[in-house]
């Protein structure tokens, strides 16, 4: 190898520009699409609610700062050619620190393991620079100007740092969904909030509380009640310990306000709270109350309680011809009641498709002998029905 021929400026510029473009795109989209909601929550908590975070502006500013840091590091004469991507290492580490926020680090303002990782990284990076200083300057053999020799090592280095940075994120999917749903509710986008994480099995009581409220505001709570996993019963509707406005921008207090009244300290369960609302003339006619009462009964598997209230909120039950216009979860509950009385009355409460699904569910549940196969098949085919919820979630 001849070390007397430095890398041509054109090749050096191509390496620099391509690495900058890749890092900027990764940083911006990672901050904007994945970590933006976490940073918004962190800024809200750390500032005591005084300031707000814009995902778009925040992603642009942070990316610009990280690019500036890289530019300063790139002034070191030891990192060029195949080693140029390592000038992004400090920026990647700072990006990893920013995006390692979780519920615990935000609420308790702790740096966690970064207190020792950062000094160790600094020492290792300085040692790496000293090693590079002793190596021959980046150069190229006479007449050998193959750009691929230099690009693939830089791109591979950037890819590894991207994967390490992304893998470092501490926030769980359910927490990210909570923050996204919270932001959408604040913006009044109830439809968007109701679809957050709806294809995922990741769930938490607070996430479901936010999604249930979004559905209720659209008048779809009874229709899509079981479109999500519901392992928390009626706690999916209202969490009475989710009232800290210091930690969250949207809490159960906002939901209670929409229902007409805040719960006092003596109220500790959903049924008690809803009963108080029903008996209060100022709140008994609230537009959201009926869906919350009926959904609470279904989430608890209390079909008798559901039957005692359904006629009050759905007087169309007296006209069998319009019963099929009721929300799906309510019709599924009525179908179960009709099935217990007489098979001849089933058609009064369900359309042809619902009846076919119901009999398919019963047939699979009662004939499949392999318990694991039965459970998987029922969840896959009927996991969004009241019937599956009663058999497998309670």
Short mmCIF file of C-alpha atoms in Angstrom, two decimals:
data_model
loop_
_atom_site.label_atom_id
_atom_site.label_comp_id
_atom_site.label_asym_id
_atom_site.label_seq_id
_atom_site.Cartn_x
_atom_site.Cartn_y
_atom_site.Cartn_z
CA UNK A 1 0.00 0.00 0.00
CA UNK A 2 1.33 3.43 -0.95
CA UNK A 3 0.57 5.99 1.78
CA UNK A 4 1.79 8.97 -0.22
CA UNK A 5 -1.51 9.56 -2.05
CA UNK A 6 -4.23 11.18 0.10
CA UNK A 7 -7.87 10.40 -0.51
CA UNK A 8 -9.21 12.60 -3.34
CA UNK A 9 -11.38 15.50 -2.20
CA UNK A 10 -14.35 14.24 -4.22
CA UNK A 11 -14.33 10.88 -2.42
CA UNK A 12 -13.82 12.56 0.95
CA UNK A 13 -16.77 14.89 0.31
CA UNK A 14 -18.98 12.00 -0.77
CA UNK A 15 -18.20 10.13 2.46
CA UNK A 16 -18.89 13.24 4.53
CA UNK A 17 -22.16 14.16 2.79
CA UNK A 18 -23.58 10.62 2.69
CA UNK A 19 -22.82 10.01 6.38
CA UNK A 20 -24.35 13.36 7.32
CA UNK A 21 -27.51 12.59 5.36
CA UNK A 22 -27.90 9.14 6.93
CA UNK A 23 -27.37 10.43 10.47
CA UNK A 24 -29.68 13.42 10.02
CA UNK A 25 -32.50 11.25 8.61
CA UNK A 26 -32.14 8.68 11.37
CA UNK A 27 -31.99 11.27 14.15
CA UNK A 28 -34.95 13.29 12.87
CA UNK A 29 -37.32 10.40 12.24
CA UNK A 30 -36.29 8.58 15.43
CA UNK A 31 -36.97 11.70 17.50
CA UNK A 32 -40.13 12.69 15.65
CA UNK A 33 -41.95 9.40 15.12
CA UNK A 34 -40.82 7.19 18.00
CA UNK A 35 -39.37 9.24 20.84
CA UNK A 36 -41.22 12.53 20.39
CA UNK A 37 -44.02 11.66 22.79
CA UNK A 38 -41.55 10.59 25.49
CA UNK A 39 -39.63 13.85 25.17
CA UNK A 40 -42.90 15.80 25.31
CA UNK A 41 -43.85 14.03 28.54
CA UNK A 42 -40.37 14.65 29.99
CA UNK A 43 -40.44 18.35 29.22
CA UNK A 44 -43.92 18.66 30.73
CA UNK A 45 -42.83 16.97 33.98
CA UNK A 46 -39.42 18.63 34.26
CA UNK A 47 -40.84 22.12 33.62
CA UNK A 48 -43.79 21.63 35.95
CA UNK A 49 -46.20 22.04 33.04
CA UNK A 50 -44.91 25.53 32.21
CA UNK A 51 -43.50 24.69 28.79
CA UNK A 52 -44.59 22.34 26.03
CA UNK A 53 -42.59 20.32 23.52
CA UNK A 54 -43.17 20.37 19.77
CA UNK A 55 -42.20 17.06 18.21
CA UNK A 56 -41.37 18.64 14.86
CA UNK A 57 -39.40 21.63 16.14
CA UNK A 58 -37.76 19.53 18.86
CA UNK A 59 -36.60 16.90 16.36
CA UNK A 60 -35.14 19.59 14.10
CA UNK A 61 -33.33 21.45 16.89
CA UNK A 62 -31.90 18.34 18.56
CA UNK A 63 -30.72 16.93 15.22
CA UNK A 64 -29.08 20.25 14.37
CA UNK A 65 -27.25 20.32 17.72
CA UNK A 66 -26.05 16.75 17.28
CA UNK A 67 -24.82 17.60 13.77
CA UNK A 68 -22.94 20.59 15.16
CA UNK A 69 -21.25 18.38 17.77
CA UNK A 70 -20.24 15.95 15.03
CA UNK A 71 -18.88 18.81 12.94
CA UNK A 72 -16.62 19.88 15.80
CA UNK A 73 -15.41 16.31 16.38
CA UNK A 74 -14.74 15.89 12.65
CA UNK A 75 -12.15 18.67 12.90
CA UNK A 76 -9.85 16.16 14.59
CA UNK A 77 -7.29 15.08 11.97
CA UNK A 78 -7.24 11.44 13.03
CA UNK A 79 -10.72 10.34 11.88
CA UNK A 80 -11.07 10.26 8.11
CA UNK A 81 -11.48 7.81 5.29
CA UNK A 82 -12.68 4.47 6.63
CA UNK A 83 -12.87 5.87 10.15
CA UNK A 84 -14.95 8.97 9.43
CA UNK A 85 -18.22 7.48 10.80
CA UNK A 86 -16.66 7.38 14.26
CA UNK A 87 -16.95 11.18 14.39
CA UNK A 88 -20.67 10.54 14.98
CA UNK A 89 -20.07 8.40 18.07
CA UNK A 90 -20.43 11.27 20.60
CA UNK A 91 -23.61 12.46 18.87
CA UNK A 92 -25.06 8.95 18.94
CA UNK A 93 -24.27 8.63 22.65
CA UNK A 94 -25.99 11.94 23.43
CA UNK A 95 -28.97 10.87 21.32
CA UNK A 96 -29.09 7.60 23.26
CA UNK A 97 -29.07 9.51 26.56
CA UNK A 98 -31.97 11.69 25.42
CA UNK A 99 -34.04 8.76 24.19
CA UNK A 100 -33.39 6.42 27.12
CA UNK A 101 -36.17 8.10 29.10
CA UNK A 102 -38.75 5.85 30.69
CA UNK A 103 -41.65 6.37 33.08
CA UNK A 104 -39.31 5.90 36.06
CA UNK A 105 -36.56 8.26 34.86
CA UNK A 106 -39.10 10.95 34.01
CA UNK A 107 -41.00 10.76 37.29
CA UNK A 108 -37.91 10.54 39.50
CA UNK A 109 -35.46 12.55 37.33
CA UNK A 110 -32.62 10.07 37.42
CA UNK A 111 -29.80 9.42 34.95
CA UNK A 112 -29.60 5.77 35.96
CA UNK A 113 -26.64 3.83 34.55
CA UNK A 114 -25.59 6.78 32.37
CA UNK A 115 -23.76 8.20 35.40
CA UNK A 116 -21.01 5.63 34.84
CA UNK A 117 -21.52 4.86 31.14
CA UNK A 118 -20.72 8.42 30.01
CA UNK A 119 -17.33 8.65 31.79
CA UNK A 120 -16.39 5.19 30.53
CA UNK A 121 -17.36 6.14 26.97
CA UNK A 122 -15.33 9.36 27.20
CA UNK A 123 -12.26 7.45 28.36
CA UNK A 124 -12.62 4.79 25.66
CA UNK A 125 -13.18 7.41 22.94
CA UNK A 126 -10.08 9.37 23.95
CA UNK A 127 -8.06 6.15 23.95
CA UNK A 128 -9.42 5.37 20.48
CA UNK A 129 -8.36 8.81 19.24
CA UNK A 130 -4.86 8.29 20.64
CA UNK A 131 -4.66 4.97 18.83
CA UNK A 132 -5.80 6.52 15.56
CA UNK A 133 -3.17 9.23 15.96
CA UNK A 134 -0.45 6.60 15.79
CA UNK A 135 -1.84 5.01 12.63
CA UNK A 136 -0.83 6.14 9.11
CA UNK A 137 -2.87 8.96 7.61
CA UNK A 138 -5.82 7.84 5.53
CA UNK A 139 -4.56 7.47 1.99
CA UNK A 140 -5.23 5.54 -1.18
CA UNK A 141 -3.05 3.52 -3.49
CA UNK A 142 -1.95 5.09 -6.77
CA UNK A 143 -4.78 4.80 -9.27
CA UNK A 144 -7.09 2.92 -6.85
CA UNK A 145 -10.05 5.23 -6.34
CA UNK A 146 -12.74 2.63 -5.59
CA UNK A 147 -15.27 4.52 -3.42
CA UNK A 148 -16.93 1.33 -2.19
CA UNK A 149 -13.82 0.47 -0.14
CA UNK A 150 -14.48 3.51 2.02
CA UNK A 151 -18.26 3.79 1.98
CA UNK A 152 -19.19 0.31 3.18
CA UNK A 153 -17.08 0.54 6.36
CA UNK A 154 -18.57 3.94 7.22
CA UNK A 155 -22.12 2.81 6.47
CA UNK A 156 -21.64 -0.39 8.49
CA UNK A 157 -20.31 1.64 11.42
CA UNK A 158 -23.30 4.02 11.25
CA UNK A 159 -25.73 1.09 11.05
CA UNK A 160 -24.25 -0.52 14.15
CA UNK A 161 -24.49 2.76 16.08
CA UNK A 162 -28.10 3.23 14.91
CA UNK A 163 -29.04 -0.25 16.12
CA UNK A 164 -27.34 0.28 19.48
CA UNK A 165 -29.04 3.65 19.90
CA UNK A 166 -32.47 2.28 19.01
CA UNK A 167 -32.02 -0.76 21.21
CA UNK A 168 -31.18 1.50 24.13
CA UNK A 169 -34.68 3.02 24.31
CA UNK A 170 -36.13 2.20 27.74
CA UNK A 171 -39.79 3.08 27.25
CA UNK A 172 -42.06 0.06 26.76
CA UNK A 173 -44.56 -0.05 23.91
CA UNK A 174 -47.56 0.35 26.22
CA UNK A 175 -46.04 3.51 27.74
CA UNK A 176 -45.33 4.94 24.29
CA UNK A 177 -48.93 4.20 23.31
CA UNK A 178 -50.17 5.93 26.47
CA UNK A 179 -48.21 9.07 25.65
CA UNK A 180 -49.37 9.11 22.04
CA UNK A 181 -53.03 8.59 23.01
CA UNK A 182 -52.70 11.30 25.65
CA UNK A 183 -51.33 13.78 23.09
CA UNK A 184 -54.09 12.99 20.59
CA UNK A 185 -56.80 13.44 23.25
CA UNK A 186 -55.34 16.82 24.17
CA UNK A 187 -55.54 17.76 20.49
CA UNK A 188 -59.16 16.53 20.32
CA UNK A 189 -58.34 13.74 17.86
CA UNK A 190 -60.58 11.08 19.41
CA UNK A 191 -60.53 8.84 16.36
CA UNK A 192 -56.75 8.83 16.26
CA UNK A 193 -56.50 8.14 20.00
CA UNK A 194 -58.88 5.18 19.73
CA UNK A 195 -56.62 3.54 17.13
CA UNK A 196 -53.37 3.86 19.08
CA UNK A 197 -51.89 0.40 19.51
CA UNK A 198 -55.07 -1.31 18.35
CA UNK A 199 -53.06 -3.94 16.43
CA UNK A 200 -50.82 -4.72 19.38
CA UNK A 201 -51.28 -7.03 22.35
CA UNK A 202 -49.36 -4.55 24.53
CA UNK A 203 -51.80 -3.02 26.99
CA UNK A 204 -51.99 -1.22 30.33
CA UNK A 205 -54.90 0.04 32.47
CA UNK A 206 -54.08 3.66 31.63
CA UNK A 207 -53.78 2.97 27.89
CA UNK A 208 -57.18 1.30 27.86
CA UNK A 209 -58.68 4.12 29.94
CA UNK A 210 -57.58 6.64 27.32
CA UNK A 211 -58.78 4.52 24.41
CA UNK A 212 -62.14 3.81 26.04
CA UNK A 213 -62.68 7.52 26.58
CA UNK A 214 -61.77 8.23 22.95
CA UNK A 215 -64.36 5.67 21.84
CA UNK A 216 -66.99 7.08 24.18
CA UNK A 217 -66.50 10.58 22.77
CA UNK A 218 -67.18 9.14 19.30
CA UNK A 219 -70.22 7.18 20.46
CA UNK A 220 -68.41 3.92 19.68
CA UNK A 221 -67.68 2.51 23.14
CA UNK A 222 -70.32 -0.22 22.92
CA UNK A 223 -69.41 -0.98 19.32
CA UNK A 224 -65.65 -1.42 19.73
CA UNK A 225 -65.37 -2.26 23.44
CA UNK A 226 -63.61 -5.57 22.84
CA UNK A 227 -61.46 -4.53 19.91
CA UNK A 228 -58.60 -4.38 22.45
CA UNK A 229 -57.42 -6.88 25.08
CA UNK A 230 -59.39 -6.19 28.28
CA UNK A 231 -57.63 -7.99 31.17
CA UNK A 232 -58.31 -5.20 33.67
CA UNK A 233 -62.14 -5.42 33.77
CA UNK A 234 -63.82 -2.13 34.73
CA UNK A 235 -60.44 -0.52 35.59
CA UNK A 236 -60.08 -0.04 31.83
CA UNK A 237 -62.71 2.71 32.09
CA UNK A 238 -61.55 4.88 35.00
CA UNK A 239 -58.40 4.72 37.14
CA UNK A 240 -58.98 6.57 40.38
CA UNK A 241 -55.25 6.70 41.13
CA UNK A 242 -54.51 8.40 37.80
CA UNK A 243 -55.10 11.96 38.97
CA UNK A 244 -51.63 13.52 39.14
CA UNK A 245 -51.55 16.48 36.76
CA UNK A 246 -47.87 16.91 37.64
CA UNK A 247 -47.03 13.67 35.85
CA UNK A 248 -49.63 13.52 33.08
CA UNK A 249 -51.26 16.08 30.84
CA UNK A 250 -54.49 14.07 30.58
CA UNK A 251 -55.74 12.09 33.59
CA UNK A 252 -58.87 10.38 34.83
CA UNK A 253 -59.93 13.76 36.23
CA UNK A 254 -60.48 14.93 32.67
CA UNK A 255 -62.64 11.87 32.02
CA UNK A 256 -64.59 12.41 35.23
CA UNK A 257 -65.13 16.04 34.27
CA UNK A 258 -66.64 14.91 30.96
CA UNK A 259 -68.94 12.56 32.89
CA UNK A 260 -70.14 15.48 34.99
CA UNK A 261 -68.38 15.30 38.37
CA UNK A 262 -65.08 14.48 40.01
CA UNK A 263 -64.94 11.52 42.37
CA UNK A 264 -64.10 12.42 45.96
CA UNK A 265 -61.64 10.48 48.12
CA UNK A 266 -64.35 8.13 49.44
CA UNK A 267 -65.02 6.72 45.95
CA UNK A 268 -62.74 3.79 45.20
CA UNK A 269 -64.38 1.76 42.42
CA UNK A 270 -66.09 2.33 39.10
CA UNK A 271 -69.52 0.96 40.07
CA UNK A 272 -69.73 3.23 43.09
CA UNK A 273 -68.76 6.26 41.04
CA UNK A 274 -71.20 5.51 38.22
CA UNK A 275 -74.04 4.87 40.69
CA UNK A 276 -73.44 8.30 42.22
CA UNK A 277 -73.63 9.86 38.77
CA UNK A 278 -76.83 7.99 37.94
CA UNK A 279 -78.57 9.20 41.09
CA UNK A 280 -77.42 12.79 40.75
CA UNK A 281 -79.96 14.87 38.76
CA UNK A 282 -77.13 17.08 37.48
CA UNK A 283 -75.27 14.16 35.88
CA UNK A 284 -77.86 11.41 35.30
CA UNK A 285 -78.54 12.56 31.74
CA UNK A 286 -74.88 12.89 30.73
CA UNK A 287 -74.45 11.68 27.14
CA UNK A 288 -71.48 9.45 28.05
CA UNK A 289 -72.92 7.89 31.19
CA UNK A 290 -75.02 5.15 29.57
CA UNK A 291 -72.11 3.66 27.64
CA UNK A 292 -69.91 3.75 30.74
CA UNK A 293 -72.53 2.00 32.86
CA UNK A 294 -73.24 -0.75 30.32
CA UNK A 295 -69.59 -1.23 29.36
CA UNK A 296 -68.59 -1.50 33.02
CA UNK A 297 -71.05 -4.35 33.52
CA UNK A 298 -69.80 -6.21 30.44
CA UNK A 299 -66.14 -5.79 31.37
CA UNK A 300 -66.95 -7.36 34.75
CA UNK A 301 -68.94 -10.14 33.14
CA UNK A 302 -72.05 -8.98 35.04
CA UNK A 303 -74.71 -9.84 32.47
CA UNK A 304 -77.48 -9.58 35.03
CA UNK A 305 -76.42 -6.05 35.88
CA UNK A 306 -76.19 -5.24 32.18
CA UNK A 307 -79.72 -6.50 31.60
CA UNK A 308 -81.05 -4.35 34.44
CA UNK A 309 -79.76 -1.14 32.79
CA UNK A 310 -79.87 -1.79 29.06
CA UNK A 311 -83.56 -0.91 28.62
CA UNK A 312 -83.04 2.44 30.34
CA UNK A 313 -80.35 3.52 27.91
CA UNK A 314 -81.64 1.65 24.86
CA UNK A 315 -85.44 1.84 24.77
CA UNK A 316 -85.37 0.42 21.24
CA UNK A 317 -85.33 -3.00 22.89
CA UNK A 318 -89.12 -2.79 22.87
CA UNK A 319 -88.99 -2.82 19.07
CA UNK A 320 -87.25 -6.04 17.95
CA UNK A 321 -86.99 -4.79 14.38
CA UNK A 322 -84.45 -2.12 15.35
CA UNK A 323 -82.49 -4.03 17.99
CA UNK A 324 -79.85 -4.96 15.41
CA UNK A 325 -78.87 -1.28 15.21
CA UNK A 326 -77.56 -1.35 18.79
CA UNK A 327 -73.78 -1.39 19.43
CA UNK A 328 -72.15 -4.76 18.77
CA UNK A 329 -71.04 -5.58 22.32
CA UNK A 330 -74.55 -4.93 23.65
CA UNK A 331 -76.11 -7.17 21.00
CA UNK A 332 -73.62 -9.90 21.86
CA UNK A 333 -74.70 -9.66 25.50
CA UNK A 334 -78.38 -9.81 24.53
CA UNK A 335 -77.66 -12.77 22.29
CA UNK A 336 -76.21 -14.66 25.26
CA UNK A 337 -79.32 -13.86 27.26
CA UNK A 338 -81.57 -15.02 24.43
CA UNK A 339 -79.54 -18.21 24.03
CA UNK A 340 -80.09 -19.00 27.70
CA UNK A 341 -83.84 -18.58 27.26
CA UNK A 342 -84.59 -20.12 23.89
CA UNK A 343 -82.84 -20.66 20.60
CA UNK A 344 -85.95 -19.40 18.85
CA UNK A 345 -85.41 -15.90 20.25
CA UNK A 346 -81.84 -15.51 18.96
CA UNK A 347 -82.82 -13.82 15.71
CA UNK A 348 -84.40 -10.96 17.65
CA UNK A 349 -81.03 -9.79 18.91
CA UNK A 350 -78.53 -10.64 16.20
CA UNK A 351 -78.10 -10.43 12.46
CA UNK A 352 -77.20 -13.42 10.33
CA UNK A 353 -73.44 -12.77 10.51
CA UNK A 354 -73.39 -12.46 14.30
CA UNK A 355 -75.45 -15.62 14.67
CA UNK A 356 -73.06 -17.52 12.39
CA UNK A 357 -70.06 -16.26 14.38
CA UNK A 358 -71.72 -17.20 17.64
CA UNK A 359 -72.44 -20.77 16.56
CA UNK A 360 -68.91 -21.10 15.14
CA UNK A 361 -67.55 -19.97 18.50
CA UNK A 362 -69.72 -22.44 20.43
CA UNK A 363 -68.84 -25.29 18.08
CA UNK A 364 -65.08 -24.62 18.28
CA UNK A 365 -65.14 -24.18 22.05
CA UNK A 366 -67.10 -27.37 22.67
CA UNK A 367 -65.54 -29.70 20.07
CA UNK A 368 -61.83 -28.84 19.99
CA UNK A 369 -60.12 -31.22 22.42
CA UNK A 370 -56.62 -29.70 22.40
CA UNK A 371 -56.82 -26.89 24.97
CA UNK A 372 -53.89 -24.88 23.56
CA UNK A 373 -55.09 -25.17 19.98
CA UNK A 374 -58.61 -24.29 21.10
CA UNK A 375 -57.48 -21.19 22.99
CA UNK A 376 -55.31 -19.94 20.11
CA UNK A 377 -57.98 -20.51 17.50
CA UNK A 378 -60.69 -18.84 19.55
CA UNK A 379 -58.50 -15.82 20.27
CA UNK A 380 -57.52 -15.48 16.63
CA UNK A 381 -61.07 -15.76 15.28
CA UNK A 382 -63.20 -14.38 18.12
CA UNK A 383 -60.83 -12.33 20.30
CA UNK A 384 -62.87 -9.16 19.75
CA UNK A 385 -66.16 -10.60 21.02
CA UNK A 386 -67.84 -10.52 24.43
CA UNK A 387 -68.04 -14.31 24.37
CA UNK A 388 -64.27 -14.72 24.23
CA UNK A 389 -63.82 -12.07 26.92
CA UNK A 390 -66.16 -13.92 29.30
CA UNK A 391 -64.43 -17.25 28.76
CA UNK A 392 -60.77 -16.17 28.71
CA UNK A 393 -60.32 -12.72 30.31
CA UNK A 394 -62.27 -13.10 33.56
#
